[in-house]
mmCIF file of N, CA and C in Angstrom:
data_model
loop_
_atom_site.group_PDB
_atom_site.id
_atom_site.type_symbol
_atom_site.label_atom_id
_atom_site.label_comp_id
_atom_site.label_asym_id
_atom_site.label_seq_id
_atom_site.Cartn_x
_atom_site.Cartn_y
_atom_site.Cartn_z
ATOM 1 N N UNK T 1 108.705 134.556 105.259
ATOM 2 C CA UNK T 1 107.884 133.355 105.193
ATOM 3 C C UNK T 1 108.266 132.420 106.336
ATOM 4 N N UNK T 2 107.662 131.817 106.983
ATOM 5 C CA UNK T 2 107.675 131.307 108.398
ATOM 6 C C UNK T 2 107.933 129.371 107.907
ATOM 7 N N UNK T 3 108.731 129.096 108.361
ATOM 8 C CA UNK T 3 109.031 127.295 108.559
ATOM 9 C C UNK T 3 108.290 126.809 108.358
ATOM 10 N N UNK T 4 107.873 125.901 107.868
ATOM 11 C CA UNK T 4 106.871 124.095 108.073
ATOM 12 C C UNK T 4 107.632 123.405 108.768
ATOM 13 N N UNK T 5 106.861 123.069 109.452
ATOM 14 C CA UNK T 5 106.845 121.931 110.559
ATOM 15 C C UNK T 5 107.340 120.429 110.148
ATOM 16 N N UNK T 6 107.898 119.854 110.251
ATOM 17 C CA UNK T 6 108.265 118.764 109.353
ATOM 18 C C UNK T 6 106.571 117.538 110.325
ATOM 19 N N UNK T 7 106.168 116.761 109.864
ATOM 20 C CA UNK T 7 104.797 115.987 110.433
ATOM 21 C C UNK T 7 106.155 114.556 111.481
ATOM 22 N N UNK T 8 105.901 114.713 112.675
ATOM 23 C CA UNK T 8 106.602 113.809 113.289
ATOM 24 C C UNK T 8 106.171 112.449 112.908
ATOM 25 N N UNK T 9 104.907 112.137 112.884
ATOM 26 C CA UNK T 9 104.979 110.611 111.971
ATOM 27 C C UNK T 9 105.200 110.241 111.105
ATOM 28 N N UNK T 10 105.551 111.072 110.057
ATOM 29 C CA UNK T 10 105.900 110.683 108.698
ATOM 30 C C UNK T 10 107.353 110.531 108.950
ATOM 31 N N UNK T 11 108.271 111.046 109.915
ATOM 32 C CA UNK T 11 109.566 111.426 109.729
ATOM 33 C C UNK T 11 109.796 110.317 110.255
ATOM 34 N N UNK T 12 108.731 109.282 111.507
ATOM 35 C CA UNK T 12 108.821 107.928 111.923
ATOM 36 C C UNK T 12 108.682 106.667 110.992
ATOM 37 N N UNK T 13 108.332 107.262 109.913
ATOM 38 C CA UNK T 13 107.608 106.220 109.028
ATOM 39 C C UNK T 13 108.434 106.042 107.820
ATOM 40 N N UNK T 14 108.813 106.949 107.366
ATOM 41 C CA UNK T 14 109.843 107.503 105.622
ATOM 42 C C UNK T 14 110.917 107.392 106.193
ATOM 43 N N UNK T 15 111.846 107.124 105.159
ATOM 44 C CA UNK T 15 112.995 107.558 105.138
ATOM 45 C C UNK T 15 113.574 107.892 104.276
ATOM 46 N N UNK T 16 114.477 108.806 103.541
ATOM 47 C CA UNK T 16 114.869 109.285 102.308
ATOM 48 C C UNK T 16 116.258 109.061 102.503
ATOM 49 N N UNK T 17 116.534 108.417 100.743
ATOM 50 C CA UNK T 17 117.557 107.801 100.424
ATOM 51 C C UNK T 17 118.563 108.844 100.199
ATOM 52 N N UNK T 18 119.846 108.523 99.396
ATOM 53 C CA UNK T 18 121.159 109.944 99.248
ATOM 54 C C UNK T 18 120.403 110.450 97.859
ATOM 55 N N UNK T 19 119.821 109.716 97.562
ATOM 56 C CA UNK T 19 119.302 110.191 96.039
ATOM 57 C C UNK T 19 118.062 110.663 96.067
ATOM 58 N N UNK T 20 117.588 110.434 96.903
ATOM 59 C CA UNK T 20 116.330 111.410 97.191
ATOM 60 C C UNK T 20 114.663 110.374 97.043
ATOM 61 N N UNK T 21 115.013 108.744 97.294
ATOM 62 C CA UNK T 21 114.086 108.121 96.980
ATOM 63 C C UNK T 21 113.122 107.858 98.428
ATOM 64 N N UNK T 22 112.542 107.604 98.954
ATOM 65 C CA UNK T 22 111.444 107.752 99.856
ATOM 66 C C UNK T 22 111.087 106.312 100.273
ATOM 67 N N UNK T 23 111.650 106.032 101.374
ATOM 68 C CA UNK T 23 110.540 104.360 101.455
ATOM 69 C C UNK T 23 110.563 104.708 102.492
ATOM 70 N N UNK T 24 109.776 103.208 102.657
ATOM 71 C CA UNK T 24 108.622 102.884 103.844
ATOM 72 C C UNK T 24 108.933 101.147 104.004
ATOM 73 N N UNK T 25 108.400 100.832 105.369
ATOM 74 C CA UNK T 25 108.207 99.820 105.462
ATOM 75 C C UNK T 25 107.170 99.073 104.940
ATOM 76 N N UNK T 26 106.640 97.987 105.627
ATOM 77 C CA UNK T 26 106.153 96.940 104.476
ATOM 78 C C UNK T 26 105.268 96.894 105.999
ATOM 79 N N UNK T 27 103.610 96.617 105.471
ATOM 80 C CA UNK T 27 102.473 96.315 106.154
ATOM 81 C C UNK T 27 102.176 95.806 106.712
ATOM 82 N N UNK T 28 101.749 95.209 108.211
ATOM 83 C CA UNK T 28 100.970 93.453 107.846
ATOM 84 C C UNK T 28 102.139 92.704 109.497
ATOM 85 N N UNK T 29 103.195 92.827 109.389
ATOM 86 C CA UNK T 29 104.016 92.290 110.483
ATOM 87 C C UNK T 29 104.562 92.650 111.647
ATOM 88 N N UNK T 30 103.303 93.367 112.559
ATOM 89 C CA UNK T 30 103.512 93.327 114.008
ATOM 90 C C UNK T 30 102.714 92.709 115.082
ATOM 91 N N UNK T 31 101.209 91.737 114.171
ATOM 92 C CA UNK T 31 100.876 91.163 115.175
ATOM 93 C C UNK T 31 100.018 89.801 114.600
ATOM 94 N N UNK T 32 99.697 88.990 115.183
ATOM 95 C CA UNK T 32 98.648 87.989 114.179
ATOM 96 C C UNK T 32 99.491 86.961 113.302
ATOM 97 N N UNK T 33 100.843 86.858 113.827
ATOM 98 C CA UNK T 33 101.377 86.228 113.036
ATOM 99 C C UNK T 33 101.393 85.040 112.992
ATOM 100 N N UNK T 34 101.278 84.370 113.877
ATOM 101 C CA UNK T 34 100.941 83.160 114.269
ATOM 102 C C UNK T 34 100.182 82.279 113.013
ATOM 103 N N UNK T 35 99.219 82.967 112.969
ATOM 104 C CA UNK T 35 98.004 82.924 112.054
ATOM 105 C C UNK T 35 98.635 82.527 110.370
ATOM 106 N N UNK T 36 99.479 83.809 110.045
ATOM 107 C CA UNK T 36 99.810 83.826 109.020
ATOM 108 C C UNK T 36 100.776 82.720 108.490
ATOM 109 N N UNK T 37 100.784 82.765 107.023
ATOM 110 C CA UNK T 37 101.881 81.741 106.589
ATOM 111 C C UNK T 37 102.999 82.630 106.326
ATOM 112 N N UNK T 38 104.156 81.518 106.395
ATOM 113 C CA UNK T 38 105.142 82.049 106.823
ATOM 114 C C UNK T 38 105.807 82.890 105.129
ATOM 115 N N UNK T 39 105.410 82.116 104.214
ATOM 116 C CA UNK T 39 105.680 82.728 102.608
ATOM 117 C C UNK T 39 105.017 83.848 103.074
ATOM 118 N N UNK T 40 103.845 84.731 103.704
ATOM 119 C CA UNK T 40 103.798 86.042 103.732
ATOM 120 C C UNK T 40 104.181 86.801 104.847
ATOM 121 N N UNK T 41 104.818 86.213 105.804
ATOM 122 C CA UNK T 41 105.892 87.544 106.778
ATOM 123 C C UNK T 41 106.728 86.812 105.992
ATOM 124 N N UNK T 42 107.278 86.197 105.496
ATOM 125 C CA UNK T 42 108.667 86.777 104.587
ATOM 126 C C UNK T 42 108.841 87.607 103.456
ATOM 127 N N UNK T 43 107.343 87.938 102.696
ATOM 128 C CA UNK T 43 107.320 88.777 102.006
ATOM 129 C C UNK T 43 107.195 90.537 102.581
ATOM 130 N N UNK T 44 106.548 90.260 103.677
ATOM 131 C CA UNK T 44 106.307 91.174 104.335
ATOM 132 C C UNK T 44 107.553 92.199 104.770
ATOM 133 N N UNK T 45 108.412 91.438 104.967
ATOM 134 C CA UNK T 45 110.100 91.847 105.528
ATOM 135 C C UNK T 45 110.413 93.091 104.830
ATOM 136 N N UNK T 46 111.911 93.872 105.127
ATOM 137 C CA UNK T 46 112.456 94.678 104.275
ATOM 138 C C UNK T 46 111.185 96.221 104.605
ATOM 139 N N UNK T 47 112.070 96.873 103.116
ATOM 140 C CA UNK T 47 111.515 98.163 102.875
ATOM 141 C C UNK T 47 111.448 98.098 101.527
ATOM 142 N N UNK T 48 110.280 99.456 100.759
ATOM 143 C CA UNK T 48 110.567 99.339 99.405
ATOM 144 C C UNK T 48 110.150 101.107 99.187
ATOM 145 N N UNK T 49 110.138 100.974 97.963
ATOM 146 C CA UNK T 49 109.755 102.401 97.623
ATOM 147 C C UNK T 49 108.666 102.919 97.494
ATOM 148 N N UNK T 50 108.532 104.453 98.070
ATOM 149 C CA UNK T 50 107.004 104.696 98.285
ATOM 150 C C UNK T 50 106.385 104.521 96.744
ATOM 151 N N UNK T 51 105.097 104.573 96.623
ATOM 152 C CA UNK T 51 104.828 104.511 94.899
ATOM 153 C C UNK T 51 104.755 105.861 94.708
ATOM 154 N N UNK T 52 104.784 106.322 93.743
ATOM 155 C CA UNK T 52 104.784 107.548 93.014
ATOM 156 C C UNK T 52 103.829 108.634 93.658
ATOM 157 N N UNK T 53 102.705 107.871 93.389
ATOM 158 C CA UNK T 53 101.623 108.979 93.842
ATOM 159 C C UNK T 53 101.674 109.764 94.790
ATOM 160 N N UNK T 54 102.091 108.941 95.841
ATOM 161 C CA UNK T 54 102.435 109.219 97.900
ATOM 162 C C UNK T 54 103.581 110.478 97.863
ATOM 163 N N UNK T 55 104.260 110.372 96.657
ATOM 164 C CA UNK T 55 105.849 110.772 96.813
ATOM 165 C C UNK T 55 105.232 112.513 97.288
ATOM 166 N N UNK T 56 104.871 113.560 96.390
ATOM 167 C CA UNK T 56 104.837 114.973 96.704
ATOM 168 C C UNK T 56 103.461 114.638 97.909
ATOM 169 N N UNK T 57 103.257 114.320 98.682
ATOM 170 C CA UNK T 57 102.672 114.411 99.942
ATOM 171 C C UNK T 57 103.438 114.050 101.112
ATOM 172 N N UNK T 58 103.666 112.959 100.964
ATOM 173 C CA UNK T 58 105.514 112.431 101.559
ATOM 174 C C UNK T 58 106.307 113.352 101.584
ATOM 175 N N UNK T 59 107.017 113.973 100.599
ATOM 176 C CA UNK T 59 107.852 115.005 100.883
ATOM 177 C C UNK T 59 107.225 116.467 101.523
ATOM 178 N N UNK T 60 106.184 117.100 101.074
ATOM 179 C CA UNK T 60 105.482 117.866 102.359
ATOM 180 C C UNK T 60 105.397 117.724 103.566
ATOM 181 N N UNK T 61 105.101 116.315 104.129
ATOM 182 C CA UNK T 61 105.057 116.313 105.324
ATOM 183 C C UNK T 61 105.978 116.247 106.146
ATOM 184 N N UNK T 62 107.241 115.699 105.174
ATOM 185 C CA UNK T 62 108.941 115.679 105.544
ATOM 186 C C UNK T 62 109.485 116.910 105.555
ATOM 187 N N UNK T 63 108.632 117.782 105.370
ATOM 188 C CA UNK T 63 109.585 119.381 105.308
ATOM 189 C C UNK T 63 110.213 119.490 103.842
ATOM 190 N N UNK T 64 110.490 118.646 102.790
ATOM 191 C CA UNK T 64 111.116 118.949 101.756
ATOM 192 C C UNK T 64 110.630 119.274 100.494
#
């Protein structure tokens, strides 16, 4: 049976925890900010966990 390819943007985008949890960054804060209030690029900040659904497509495209 021949390798999968791991998807190079996802591997730019995810990152998997020691426990095997999956996040992502947070939406919305690389441009236009000016605009925005500042209560939402501070919410914007950080990382969190992918939601559930994303997770077995996420890990396919991660090779795992």
């Amino acid at each position: 049976m021949p390798k999968n390819k791991s998807h190079s943007g996802a591997g730019k985008r995810f990152r998997v925890t020691g426990s095997g949890k999956i996040l992502r960054e947070k939406a919305g804060k690389r441009h236009n900010l000016e605009k925005k209030p500042s209560k939402v690029t501070r919410r914007m900040t950080g990382t969190v966990e992918l939601a559930k659904a994303d997770v077995p497509r996420a890990k396919k495209l991660l090779g795992r």
